[in-house]
Coordinates of C-alpha atoms in Angstrom, one line a residue:
M1 CA -21.4 -15.1 -92.2
G2 CA -21.2 -13.5 -95.6
K3 CA -20.4 -16.8 -97.4
K4 CA -22.7 -19.1 -99.4
L5 CA -22.8 -22.4 -97.6
N6 CA -22.8 -25.8 -99.3
E7 CA -25.2 -28.6 -98.3
N8 CA -22.7 -30.5 -96.1
Q9 CA -21.8 -27.3 -94.2
K10 CA -25.5 -26.6 -93.7
Q11 CA -26.0 -30.1 -92.4
A12 CA -23.3 -29.6 -89.8
I13 CA -24.5 -26.2 -88.8
C14 CA -28.1 -27.3 -88.4
H15 CA -27.3 -30.3 -86.2
E16 CA -29.1 -29.7 -82.9
T17 CA -28.4 -32.1 -80.0
G18 CA -26.3 -35.2 -79.5
P19 CA -22.8 -36.0 -80.6
M20 CA -21.5 -35.1 -84.1
L21 CA -18.4 -35.8 -86.0
V22 CA -17.5 -33.3 -88.8
L23 CA -14.7 -34.6 -91.1
A24 CA -13.3 -31.4 -92.5
G25 CA -10.7 -31.7 -95.3
P26 CA -8.2 -28.9 -96.1
G27 CA -9.7 -25.5 -97.0
S28 CA -13.2 -26.7 -96.4
G29 CA -14.4 -23.8 -94.2
K30 CA -14.4 -25.6 -90.8
T31 CA -14.0 -22.4 -88.7
T32 CA -17.0 -20.9 -90.5
V33 CA -19.1 -24.0 -89.8
L34 CA -18.1 -23.9 -86.0
L35 CA -19.0 -20.2 -85.7
C36 CA -22.3 -20.5 -87.7
R37 CA -23.3 -23.5 -85.5
I38 CA -22.7 -21.5 -82.3
L39 CA -24.8 -18.6 -83.7
R40 CA -27.6 -21.0 -84.7
L41 CA -27.7 -22.7 -81.3
L42 CA -28.2 -19.2 -79.7
E43 CA -30.8 -18.1 -82.3
K44 CA -32.8 -21.3 -81.8
G45 CA -32.7 -20.9 -78.0
L46 CA -31.0 -24.3 -77.6
A47 CA -28.4 -22.7 -75.3
K48 CA -27.4 -19.5 -73.5
P49 CA -24.0 -18.0 -74.4
D50 CA -22.4 -19.1 -71.1
Q51 CA -23.5 -22.7 -71.7
I52 CA -21.3 -23.0 -74.9
L53 CA -17.6 -23.9 -74.8
A54 CA -15.5 -23.7 -78.0
L55 CA -12.1 -25.4 -77.7
T56 CA -9.0 -25.2 -79.9
F57 CA -5.3 -25.7 -79.5
S58 CA -3.5 -22.4 -79.7
K59 CA -4.1 -19.1 -78.0
A60 CA -3.9 -17.4 -81.5
A61 CA -6.6 -19.7 -82.9
A62 CA -8.9 -19.1 -80.0
E63 CA -8.4 -15.4 -80.2
E64 CA -9.1 -15.4 -84.0
M65 CA -12.2 -17.5 -83.5
K66 CA -13.4 -15.1 -80.8
E67 CA -12.8 -12.1 -83.0
R68 CA -14.6 -13.6 -86.0
F69 CA -17.5 -14.4 -83.7
R70 CA -17.6 -10.8 -82.5
R71 CA -17.5 -9.5 -86.0
A72 CA -20.5 -11.8 -86.8
K73 CA -22.4 -9.9 -84.1
G74 CA -22.2 -12.9 -81.7
P75 CA -23.2 -12.1 -78.1
E76 CA -20.8 -11.9 -75.2
G77 CA -20.5 -14.9 -72.8
V78 CA -19.5 -17.8 -75.2
A79 CA -16.3 -19.4 -73.9
F80 CA -13.5 -19.6 -76.5
G81 CA -10.3 -21.0 -75.2
T82 CA -7.5 -23.5 -75.4
F83 CA -7.6 -26.8 -73.6
H84 CA -4.9 -25.5 -71.2
S85 CA -6.8 -22.2 -70.4
V86 CA -10.1 -24.1 -69.7
F87 CA -8.4 -26.8 -67.6
F88 CA -6.7 -24.1 -65.6
R89 CA -10.0 -22.3 -65.1
I90 CA -11.4 -25.6 -63.7
L91 CA -8.4 -26.0 -61.3
R92 CA -8.6 -22.3 -60.2
R93 CA -12.3 -22.6 -59.4
K94 CA -11.5 -25.6 -57.2
Y95 CA -8.2 -24.5 -55.5
G96 CA -8.2 -20.7 -55.8
W97 CA -4.9 -20.7 -57.7
S98 CA -3.7 -17.5 -59.3
T99 CA -1.9 -17.3 -62.7
E100 CA 1.3 -16.4 -60.8
R101 CA 1.5 -20.0 -59.7
V102 CA 2.0 -21.1 -63.3
F103 CA 5.6 -21.5 -64.5
Q104 CA 6.4 -19.4 -67.6
E105 CA 8.5 -21.2 -70.2
E106 CA 11.7 -19.3 -69.6
E107 CA 11.3 -19.5 -65.9
R108 CA 11.1 -23.3 -65.8
R109 CA 14.0 -23.6 -68.3
A110 CA 16.1 -21.5 -65.9
V111 CA 15.2 -23.8 -63.0
L112 CA 16.2 -26.9 -65.0
R113 CA 19.4 -25.2 -66.2
N114 CA 20.4 -24.6 -62.5
M115 CA 19.5 -28.2 -61.6
L116 CA 21.7 -29.6 -64.4
E117 CA 24.6 -27.3 -63.7
E118 CA 24.5 -28.3 -60.0
A119 CA 24.4 -32.0 -61.0
K120 CA 27.5 -31.5 -63.2
W121 CA 26.3 -34.0 -65.8
D122 CA 28.4 -34.2 -69.0
I123 CA 26.0 -32.5 -71.5
P124 CA 27.4 -31.0 -74.7
D125 CA 24.4 -28.7 -75.2
L126 CA 22.4 -27.7 -72.1
E127 CA 19.6 -25.9 -73.9
E128 CA 19.0 -28.8 -76.4
Y129 CA 19.0 -31.3 -73.5
I130 CA 16.4 -29.2 -71.6
S131 CA 14.2 -29.0 -74.8
V132 CA 14.3 -32.8 -75.1
F133 CA 13.5 -33.3 -71.4
L134 CA 10.5 -30.9 -71.6
S135 CA 9.1 -32.4 -74.8
Q136 CA 9.3 -35.9 -73.3
L137 CA 7.7 -34.7 -70.0
S138 CA 4.8 -33.3 -72.1
L139 CA 4.4 -36.5 -74.0
M140 CA 4.4 -38.5 -70.7
S141 CA 1.7 -36.2 -69.2
S142 CA -0.4 -36.2 -72.4
E143 CA -0.4 -40.0 -72.4
L144 CA -1.3 -40.1 -68.6
E145 CA 1.7 -42.4 -68.1
S146 CA 3.7 -42.9 -64.9
V147 CA 7.3 -41.8 -64.8
N148 CA 8.3 -45.4 -63.8
T149 CA 6.8 -47.0 -66.9
F150 CA 7.4 -44.2 -69.5
E151 CA 10.3 -44.8 -71.9
P152 CA 11.7 -41.4 -73.0
A153 CA 13.3 -40.8 -76.4
G154 CA 16.5 -38.7 -76.8
I155 CA 17.5 -39.0 -73.1
P156 CA 18.5 -42.0 -70.9
A157 CA 15.6 -43.2 -68.8
V158 CA 17.6 -43.0 -65.6
E159 CA 18.5 -39.4 -66.2
F160 CA 15.0 -38.5 -67.2
R161 CA 13.5 -40.0 -64.0
K162 CA 16.2 -38.4 -61.8
L163 CA 15.6 -34.9 -63.3
F164 CA 11.8 -35.4 -63.2
H165 CA 11.9 -36.1 -59.4
T166 CA 14.2 -33.1 -58.7
Y167 CA 11.9 -30.9 -60.8
E168 CA 8.8 -32.1 -59.1
R169 CA 10.3 -31.5 -55.7
Y170 CA 11.1 -28.0 -56.7
K171 CA 7.6 -27.3 -57.9
E172 CA 6.2 -28.7 -54.6
R173 CA 8.5 -26.5 -52.5
H174 CA 7.7 -23.4 -54.5
E175 CA 4.0 -24.2 -55.0
K176 CA 4.3 -24.0 -58.8
L177 CA 2.7 -25.9 -61.7
D178 CA 3.3 -26.0 -65.4
F179 CA 1.2 -26.5 -68.5
D180 CA 1.6 -30.3 -68.3
D181 CA 0.3 -30.3 -64.8
M182 CA -2.9 -28.6 -66.0
L183 CA -3.7 -31.6 -68.1
T184 CA -2.9 -34.3 -65.5
M185 CA -4.3 -32.4 -62.5
C186 CA -7.6 -31.5 -64.3
H187 CA -8.0 -35.2 -65.4
H188 CA -7.4 -36.3 -61.8
L189 CA -9.9 -33.7 -60.4
L190 CA -12.7 -34.6 -62.9
K191 CA -12.1 -38.3 -62.3
T192 CA -12.0 -38.3 -58.5
D193 CA -14.2 -35.3 -57.5
A194 CA -17.8 -36.1 -58.3
E195 CA -19.0 -32.6 -57.1
A196 CA -16.6 -30.7 -59.3
R197 CA -17.3 -33.0 -62.3
T198 CA -21.1 -32.6 -61.9
A199 CA -20.8 -28.8 -61.7
W200 CA -18.7 -28.5 -64.8
Q201 CA -20.8 -31.0 -66.8
G202 CA -23.9 -28.9 -65.9
K203 CA -22.2 -25.6 -66.9
Y204 CA -21.4 -26.5 -70.5
R205 CA -24.4 -27.8 -72.3
F206 CA -22.7 -27.7 -75.7
I207 CA -19.0 -28.3 -76.3
L208 CA -17.4 -27.7 -79.8
V209 CA -13.8 -28.8 -80.6
D210 CA -11.7 -27.6 -83.5
E211 CA -8.7 -29.6 -84.8
F212 CA -10.0 -32.7 -83.0
Q213 CA -7.4 -34.9 -84.7
D214 CA -4.8 -33.2 -82.5
V215 CA -6.2 -34.2 -79.1
N216 CA -4.1 -36.4 -76.9
R217 CA -5.2 -38.9 -74.3
A218 CA -5.4 -36.6 -71.4
Q219 CA -7.4 -34.0 -73.3
F220 CA -9.8 -36.6 -74.8
E221 CA -10.5 -38.2 -71.4
C222 CA -11.3 -34.8 -69.9
L223 CA -13.5 -34.0 -72.8
R224 CA -15.5 -37.2 -72.4
M225 CA -16.1 -36.5 -68.8
L226 CA -17.1 -32.9 -69.4
A227 CA -19.6 -33.9 -72.1
E228 CA -21.0 -36.9 -70.3
E229 CA -24.2 -35.3 -69.0
H230 CA -25.5 -33.6 -72.1
R231 CA -23.5 -35.5 -74.8
N232 CA -23.6 -32.5 -77.1
L233 CA -20.1 -33.0 -78.2
F234 CA -19.5 -31.5 -81.7
V235 CA -16.0 -32.3 -83.0
V236 CA -14.4 -31.0 -86.2
G237 CA -11.2 -32.5 -87.5
D238 CA -9.4 -34.4 -90.3
D239 CA -7.6 -37.6 -89.5
D240 CA -5.6 -37.0 -92.7
Q241 CA -4.0 -34.0 -91.0
S242 CA -3.0 -35.7 -87.7
I243 CA 0.7 -35.0 -87.6
Y244 CA 1.6 -34.5 -84.0
A245 CA 2.3 -38.0 -82.7
F246 CA 5.5 -36.7 -81.0
R247 CA 3.2 -34.7 -78.7
G248 CA 0.8 -37.6 -78.0
A249 CA -1.8 -36.6 -80.6
R250 CA -3.1 -39.5 -82.7
P251 CA -6.0 -39.8 -85.2
D252 CA -7.2 -42.8 -83.1
F253 CA -9.5 -40.7 -81.0
L254 CA -11.2 -39.2 -84.1
L255 CA -11.4 -42.6 -85.8
Q256 CA -12.9 -44.2 -82.7
F257 CA -15.5 -41.5 -82.2
P258 CA -18.3 -43.4 -84.0
M259 CA -17.6 -46.4 -81.8
L260 CA -17.6 -44.4 -78.6
Y261 CA -20.7 -42.5 -79.6
P262 CA -22.7 -45.0 -81.7
D263 CA -25.6 -42.4 -82.1
A264 CA -23.2 -39.7 -83.4
Q265 CA -24.2 -38.0 -86.7
R266 CA -21.4 -37.7 -89.2
V267 CA -20.9 -35.3 -92.1
T268 CA -17.9 -34.7 -94.4
L269 CA -16.8 -31.2 -95.6
N270 CA -15.2 -32.4 -98.8
T271 CA -15.1 -29.2 -100.9
N272 CA -11.7 -27.6 -100.8
Y273 CA -12.1 -23.9 -101.5
R274 CA -8.3 -23.2 -101.1
S275 CA -6.5 -25.2 -103.8
T276 CA -6.9 -25.8 -107.5
D277 CA -8.3 -29.1 -108.7
R278 CA -4.9 -30.3 -109.9
V279 CA -3.3 -29.9 -106.5
I280 CA -6.3 -31.5 -104.8
A281 CA -6.3 -34.5 -107.1
L282 CA -2.6 -35.2 -106.6
A283 CA -2.9 -34.8 -102.8
E284 CA -5.9 -37.2 -102.8
R285 CA -3.9 -39.7 -104.8
V286 CA -1.2 -39.8 -102.2
I287 CA -3.3 -39.8 -99.0
S288 CA -5.5 -42.6 -100.4
N289 CA -2.6 -45.0 -99.8
N290 CA -3.1 -44.7 -96.1
E291 CA -5.2 -47.7 -94.8
V292 CA -6.3 -46.3 -91.4
R293 CA -8.5 -43.3 -92.4
F294 CA -11.9 -42.0 -93.3
A295 CA -12.2 -41.7 -97.0
K296 CA -13.3 -38.2 -98.0
E297 CA -13.0 -37.8 -101.8
M298 CA -12.0 -34.2 -101.6
H299 CA -12.8 -32.0 -104.7
G300 CA -12.3 -28.4 -105.6
T301 CA -14.5 -25.8 -107.1
G302 CA -13.9 -26.6 -110.8
I303 CA -10.7 -24.5 -111.3
D304 CA -8.0 -26.7 -112.8
G305 CA -5.1 -24.2 -112.2
D306 CA -1.5 -24.6 -113.2
K307 CA 0.1 -28.0 -113.7
V308 CA 2.0 -29.2 -110.7
T309 CA 5.7 -29.1 -111.7
F310 CA 8.7 -31.3 -110.8
F311 CA 12.4 -31.0 -111.3
L312 CA 15.4 -33.1 -110.3
A313 CA 18.7 -31.5 -109.2
D314 CA 22.1 -32.9 -108.7
D315 CA 22.4 -32.0 -105.0
V316 CA 20.7 -29.9 -102.3
T317 CA 22.7 -26.7 -103.1
A318 CA 21.7 -26.9 -106.8
E319 CA 18.1 -27.6 -105.8
A320 CA 18.1 -24.5 -103.5
D321 CA 19.6 -22.3 -106.2
R322 CA 17.0 -23.4 -108.7
I323 CA 14.2 -22.8 -106.3
A324 CA 15.6 -19.3 -105.6
E325 CA 15.6 -18.7 -109.4
K326 CA 12.0 -19.8 -109.7
I327 CA 11.0 -17.5 -106.8
A328 CA 12.7 -14.6 -108.6
D329 CA 10.7 -15.5 -111.7
L330 CA 7.4 -15.5 -109.7
M331 CA 8.4 -12.1 -108.2
D332 CA 8.7 -10.8 -111.8
E333 CA 5.2 -12.2 -112.5
G334 CA 3.8 -10.2 -109.6
V335 CA 3.5 -12.9 -106.9
A336 CA 4.1 -11.4 -103.5
L337 CA 7.1 -12.8 -101.6
S338 CA 4.9 -13.5 -98.5
E339 CA 2.7 -15.6 -100.8
M340 CA 5.5 -18.0 -101.5
A341 CA 6.7 -20.8 -99.2
V342 CA 9.5 -23.4 -99.2
I343 CA 8.2 -26.2 -97.0
Y344 CA 10.7 -29.0 -96.0
R345 CA 10.6 -32.0 -93.7
T346 CA 13.1 -31.0 -90.9
N347 CA 14.4 -27.7 -89.4
L348 CA 17.9 -28.7 -90.6
Q349 CA 17.0 -28.2 -94.2
G350 CA 16.2 -24.5 -93.8
G351 CA 19.8 -23.3 -94.0
V352 CA 20.5 -24.2 -97.6
F353 CA 17.4 -22.3 -98.8
A354 CA 18.3 -19.3 -96.5
R355 CA 21.8 -19.2 -98.1
A356 CA 20.4 -19.5 -101.7
L357 CA 17.9 -16.6 -101.1
Y358 CA 20.4 -14.5 -99.3
K359 CA 22.8 -14.9 -102.2
K360 CA 20.2 -13.6 -104.6
G361 CA 19.2 -10.7 -102.3
I362 CA 15.6 -12.1 -101.8
P363 CA 14.1 -11.4 -98.4
Y364 CA 13.0 -14.5 -96.5
E365 CA 11.7 -15.4 -93.0
L366 CA 12.3 -18.6 -91.1
R367 CA 9.0 -19.4 -89.4
E368 CA 10.3 -21.6 -86.6
S369 CA 13.1 -21.1 -84.2
G370 CA 14.3 -24.8 -84.1
A371 CA 17.9 -25.6 -83.5
N372 CA 20.5 -23.1 -84.7
V373 CA 22.6 -25.6 -86.7
Y374 CA 25.4 -23.0 -87.1
D375 CA 25.8 -22.5 -83.4
H376 CA 25.3 -26.2 -82.5
W377 CA 27.8 -28.1 -80.4
I378 CA 28.6 -30.3 -83.5
A379 CA 29.5 -27.1 -85.5
K380 CA 31.7 -26.0 -82.6
D381 CA 33.4 -29.4 -82.4
L382 CA 34.3 -29.4 -86.1
L383 CA 35.5 -25.8 -86.0
A384 CA 37.7 -26.7 -82.9
Y385 CA 39.4 -29.4 -84.9
L386 CA 40.1 -27.0 -87.7
F387 CA 41.5 -24.4 -85.3
L388 CA 43.7 -27.0 -83.6
A389 CA 45.1 -28.0 -87.0
E390 CA 46.1 -24.4 -87.6
N391 CA 47.4 -23.9 -84.1
E392 CA 48.2 -26.8 -81.8
E393 CA 48.6 -24.3 -78.9
S394 CA 44.9 -23.6 -78.8
D395 CA 44.1 -25.1 -75.4
S396 CA 40.3 -24.5 -75.6
A397 CA 40.1 -26.3 -79.0
L398 CA 42.0 -29.3 -77.7
R399 CA 39.9 -29.5 -74.5
R400 CA 36.8 -29.5 -76.7
I401 CA 37.7 -32.4 -78.9
L402 CA 40.1 -34.3 -76.7
N403 CA 37.8 -37.4 -76.4
K404 CA 35.7 -37.0 -79.5
P405 CA 36.3 -39.8 -80.5
K406 CA 37.6 -41.6 -77.3
R407 CA 41.3 -41.1 -76.7
Y408 CA 41.0 -42.3 -73.1
I409 CA 42.5 -39.1 -71.7
G410 CA 40.8 -39.0 -68.3
R411 CA 40.1 -36.1 -66.0
D412 CA 43.1 -36.9 -63.7
L413 CA 45.5 -36.7 -66.6
L414 CA 43.9 -33.5 -67.8
A415 CA 44.1 -31.9 -64.4
E416 CA 47.8 -33.0 -64.2
A417 CA 48.5 -31.4 -67.6
E418 CA 46.8 -28.2 -66.7
K419 CA 49.2 -27.7 -63.8
M420 CA 52.2 -27.7 -66.2
P421 CA 53.7 -24.4 -67.4
Y422 CA 53.3 -25.3 -71.1
T423 CA 50.4 -25.3 -73.6
L424 CA 48.1 -28.2 -73.1
M425 CA 49.3 -30.4 -76.0
R426 CA 52.9 -30.1 -74.9
S427 CA 51.9 -30.6 -71.2
F428 CA 50.3 -34.0 -71.9
F429 CA 53.6 -35.3 -73.1
A430 CA 55.4 -34.0 -70.1
C431 CA 53.1 -35.7 -67.6
P432 CA 54.8 -38.4 -65.5
S433 CA 51.6 -40.5 -65.4
L434 CA 51.1 -40.5 -69.2
K435 CA 50.8 -44.1 -70.3
K436 CA 52.3 -45.4 -73.5
W437 CA 48.9 -46.1 -75.1
Q438 CA 47.7 -42.6 -74.2
E439 CA 50.8 -41.2 -75.8
E440 CA 50.0 -43.1 -79.0
H441 CA 46.5 -41.6 -79.1
L442 CA 48.0 -38.1 -78.8
E443 CA 50.6 -38.8 -81.4
N444 CA 47.9 -40.0 -83.8
L445 CA 45.9 -36.9 -83.1
R446 CA 48.9 -34.8 -84.0
A447 CA 49.4 -36.7 -87.2
D448 CA 45.7 -36.3 -88.1
L449 CA 46.0 -32.5 -87.4
N450 CA 48.9 -32.4 -89.8
Q451 CA 46.8 -34.1 -92.5
I452 CA 43.9 -31.6 -91.9
R453 CA 46.3 -28.7 -92.3
R454 CA 47.1 -29.8 -95.8
K455 CA 43.5 -29.9 -97.0
N456 CA 40.9 -27.4 -97.9
V457 CA 38.2 -26.7 -95.3
Y458 CA 35.6 -29.1 -96.9
D459 CA 38.0 -32.0 -97.3
G460 CA 39.4 -31.3 -93.8
L461 CA 35.9 -31.7 -92.3
K462 CA 35.4 -34.9 -94.3
Y463 CA 38.7 -36.2 -92.9
I464 CA 37.6 -35.4 -89.3
R465 CA 34.4 -37.3 -89.8
K466 CA 35.4 -40.3 -91.8
V467 CA 39.1 -40.9 -91.0
I468 CA 39.5 -39.6 -87.4
G469 CA 36.1 -41.1 -86.5
Y470 CA 34.0 -38.1 -85.4
D471 CA 30.9 -39.8 -87.1
E472 CA 31.5 -42.9 -84.9
Y473 CA 31.6 -40.7 -81.9
L474 CA 28.3 -39.2 -82.8
E475 CA 26.9 -42.7 -83.3
E476 CA 28.0 -43.7 -79.8
F477 CA 26.6 -40.5 -78.3
A478 CA 23.3 -41.2 -80.0
V479 CA 23.1 -44.7 -78.5
Y480 CA 23.7 -43.3 -75.0
R481 CA 21.3 -40.4 -75.4
R482 CA 18.6 -42.7 -77.0
T483 CA 18.4 -40.5 -80.0
S484 CA 18.9 -40.8 -83.8
A485 CA 22.5 -40.9 -85.1
Q486 CA 21.1 -39.9 -88.5
V487 CA 19.9 -36.6 -87.1
L488 CA 23.3 -35.8 -85.7
W489 CA 25.0 -36.8 -89.0
E490 CA 22.6 -34.5 -90.8
I491 CA 23.7 -31.6 -88.6
A492 CA 27.3 -32.4 -89.5
D493 CA 26.3 -32.6 -93.1
E494 CA 24.7 -29.2 -93.1
V495 CA 27.8 -27.7 -91.4
M496 CA 30.0 -29.3 -94.1
E497 CA 27.7 -28.0 -96.8
T498 CA 28.3 -24.5 -95.4
A499 CA 32.0 -24.9 -95.9
R500 CA 31.8 -26.2 -99.5
D501 CA 33.4 -23.2 -101.2
C502 CA 35.2 -21.6 -98.3
E503 CA 38.9 -20.7 -98.9
D504 CA 40.1 -21.0 -95.4
V505 CA 39.0 -21.6 -91.8
K506 CA 38.6 -17.9 -91.1
Q507 CA 36.0 -17.6 -94.0
F508 CA 34.3 -20.7 -92.8
R509 CA 34.0 -19.4 -89.2
E510 CA 32.7 -16.1 -90.5
R511 CA 30.1 -17.8 -92.6
L512 CA 28.9 -19.9 -89.6
E513 CA 28.7 -16.7 -87.5
E514 CA 26.8 -14.9 -90.3
M515 CA 24.3 -17.7 -90.7
S516 CA 23.9 -18.0 -86.9
R517 CA 23.2 -14.2 -86.7
Q518 CA 20.6 -14.5 -89.4
M519 CA 18.9 -17.4 -87.6
Q520 CA 18.9 -15.5 -84.3
G521 CA 17.5 -12.3 -86.1
Q522 CA 14.8 -14.4 -87.7
N523 CA 13.8 -16.0 -84.5
S524 CA 13.4 -12.7 -82.7
H525 CA 10.9 -11.4 -85.2
R526 CA 8.7 -14.4 -85.6
E527 CA 5.5 -12.6 -84.5
R528 CA 5.7 -9.9 -87.1
K529 CA 3.5 -9.9 -90.2
R530 CA 5.1 -12.0 -92.9
S531 CA 6.9 -10.0 -95.6
G532 CA 9.5 -12.3 -97.2
V533 CA 9.5 -15.8 -98.7
Q534 CA 8.4 -18.2 -95.9
L535 CA 10.8 -21.0 -95.0
M536 CA 9.2 -23.6 -92.7
T537 CA 8.8 -27.2 -91.8
M538 CA 5.8 -29.3 -92.8
H539 CA 4.8 -29.3 -89.1
G540 CA 5.0 -25.5 -89.0
A541 CA 3.0 -25.1 -92.2
K542 CA -0.2 -26.6 -90.8
G543 CA -3.1 -24.1 -90.9
L544 CA -1.3 -21.8 -93.4
E545 CA -1.9 -21.2 -97.1
F546 CA 0.2 -19.7 -99.9
S547 CA -0.2 -18.9 -103.6
A548 CA 3.0 -20.8 -104.5
V549 CA 4.5 -23.7 -102.5
F550 CA 7.9 -25.5 -103.1
L551 CA 8.4 -29.0 -101.6
P552 CA 12.1 -29.9 -101.9
S553 CA 14.2 -33.1 -101.4
L554 CA 11.4 -35.6 -102.0
I555 CA 13.7 -38.6 -101.4
E556 CA 13.6 -41.7 -99.2
G557 CA 15.0 -40.9 -95.7
V558 CA 13.8 -37.3 -95.9
V559 CA 10.2 -37.5 -97.2
P560 CA 9.3 -39.9 -95.6
H561 CA 11.9 -39.2 -93.0
E562 CA 14.2 -42.0 -91.8
K563 CA 13.0 -41.7 -88.2
G564 CA 9.4 -41.9 -89.3
L565 CA 9.5 -45.0 -91.4
E566 CA 7.9 -47.1 -88.6
Q567 CA 4.9 -44.6 -88.9
V568 CA 4.8 -44.1 -92.6
E569 CA 1.1 -43.3 -92.5
E570 CA 1.9 -40.2 -90.3
E571 CA 4.7 -39.3 -92.8
R572 CA 2.2 -39.5 -95.6
R573 CA -0.2 -37.3 -93.7
L574 CA 2.6 -34.8 -93.2
F575 CA 3.3 -34.7 -96.9
Y576 CA -0.5 -34.3 -97.6
V577 CA -0.6 -31.3 -95.2
A578 CA 2.3 -29.7 -97.0
M579 CA 0.8 -30.2 -100.5
T580 CA -2.5 -28.8 -99.5
R581 CA -1.0 -25.5 -98.4
A582 CA -0.7 -24.6 -102.1
E583 CA -3.6 -22.5 -103.5
E584 CA -2.4 -22.2 -107.1
K585 CA 1.2 -23.3 -107.8
L586 CA 2.9 -26.4 -106.5
C587 CA 6.5 -27.2 -107.4
L588 CA 8.0 -30.6 -106.3
S589 CA 11.7 -31.4 -106.5
A590 CA 14.2 -34.1 -105.6
V591 CA 18.0 -34.6 -105.6
R592 CA 20.2 -37.3 -107.1
R593 CA 22.7 -37.0 -104.2
R594 CA 22.3 -35.6 -100.7
Y595 CA 25.6 -34.7 -98.9
E596 CA 27.5 -36.9 -101.3
K597 CA 25.3 -40.0 -100.9
E598 CA 23.2 -41.4 -103.7
T599 CA 19.4 -41.1 -103.1
K600 CA 16.2 -43.0 -103.9
P601 CA 13.1 -41.1 -105.0
S602 CA 10.4 -40.7 -102.3
R603 CA 7.7 -43.4 -102.6
F604 CA 5.1 -40.6 -102.5
L605 CA 6.3 -39.5 -106.0
A606 CA 5.5 -42.9 -107.4
E607 CA 2.1 -42.8 -105.6
M608 CA 1.3 -39.6 -107.6
G609 CA 2.1 -41.5 -110.8
L610 CA 5.6 -40.2 -111.5
E611 CA 7.9 -42.8 -113.1
T612 CA 10.6 -42.1 -110.6
E613 CA 13.0 -45.0 -111.2
K614 CA 13.2 -44.1 -114.8
L615 CA 13.6 -40.5 -114.0
F616 CA 16.4 -41.1 -111.4
G617 CA 18.0 -43.6 -113.6
K618 CA 19.1 -41.2 -116.3
K619 CA 21.2 -38.1 -116.3

């Protein structure tokens, strides 16, 4: 395909029949190998075009593979598709279903929205709740688990099961199915219908799978059944790049492949054509600390490249400003903005880099929609406190924060106060049923609002969180919702950081609105060709490459992330993926303090050989 192939690539391409595992490290030309293998199968007469199935995970990847095959003069008839599209094809052949039967994403969100509004559950953010429900539903489906045994994260199990059953009844009534059903129904069909299973096993003589490390249990079980007759299963993947455990993908299926198929041939594509030798060597040094993996000993093409750089900043704002300066310097050197990326661990970190680049007039693009922190219910709560401090007659602000934290002002008392002819705060004190202890809570709130009024915006927010007890409310909320309090605190931290140099509440509100507008504008243009500095998470960076990559805030609790410490090998894989996006320049950084808390250096820095304790120990 116009490229000189190395010996390992040739070995994979020339494999004829039987199972094969191709371990393909970053930048090792795996797509080229897949396409060349298909062409060779056809040239050697081992298969007809319609007997070959090439599977990948995204529609974009499948389309790209199909287009590259067409450009290589490959014949029509080879099936390139995602797991979902192929599984739906199998279901459609059996049941005659049309595509109109499939729920579109916004359609099913609207259905769930109506269900939750009718149920009148107390949910601060409906859209966020729906997202959590759908992600947990997908995880349950991919694991082939029963709703009665599945333990969801981020949502109480009782609520999850209740909503699940309501949603399932709706689908039955309206004869609908969603993408998760395609996995579970296809698995059920292949397992229970011998005729259908035999027909599809006979149709596809050769099955090739890209990104095999990303398969989940349902996909893997279906694959095994489809390949059972001919056993020509050719899988390409990298266990070191398995980073989607939250979707049910695990490296286990790739690691177990040689045991499930003892006669499988194995080859490693260990030449990285993307990155310089220095980047590859450092990345290898980190990933080699994982115990459950296939060793690959990746190497480059003999180009050392620039030294990998590291700097330590006082806090996240200083770190973002310095990265923005370095980006400006690279612009002057002629590096295209679209060839630079800031890759961070969580979506919440994007805002500080967006602000720093915006301040310098450098165009940027946020690659992922994620949560809009500046329009989050936590941001609205904190803003409501500040509004109420300025004007106790703001009924909407008082309603919003009345029991955040608990002040034991129940619905009956609220309904009684709302019938009074005064503003809500005054009405409470005029209610005949107001108890003494409730009155004390309201008096304390008034005293707190008086304290906030005397402070600047940033210190006022700190008072709300630490003295009034808003952080404790978030912790209680997290326990109830089966989610991480740390994540909620980080959202509050980012909102506070936005207020750091604001002169008054009006300026703070305008800044939140401006950042929210920028986020929404970015999200509506995600499909366009990249033109600014790319801001993205480590998960979102997979499969991409850039001339220059910045990896910020390499501290414990962020990289590796606090919520991933039980799966530190996955966190290390995530960092490995981020490092290997860099072609030429890689800049690492860390901070001494994050949101006013002292930090510890990421263990991954020490694994590279950096004397971090010494470095962090001195000013």
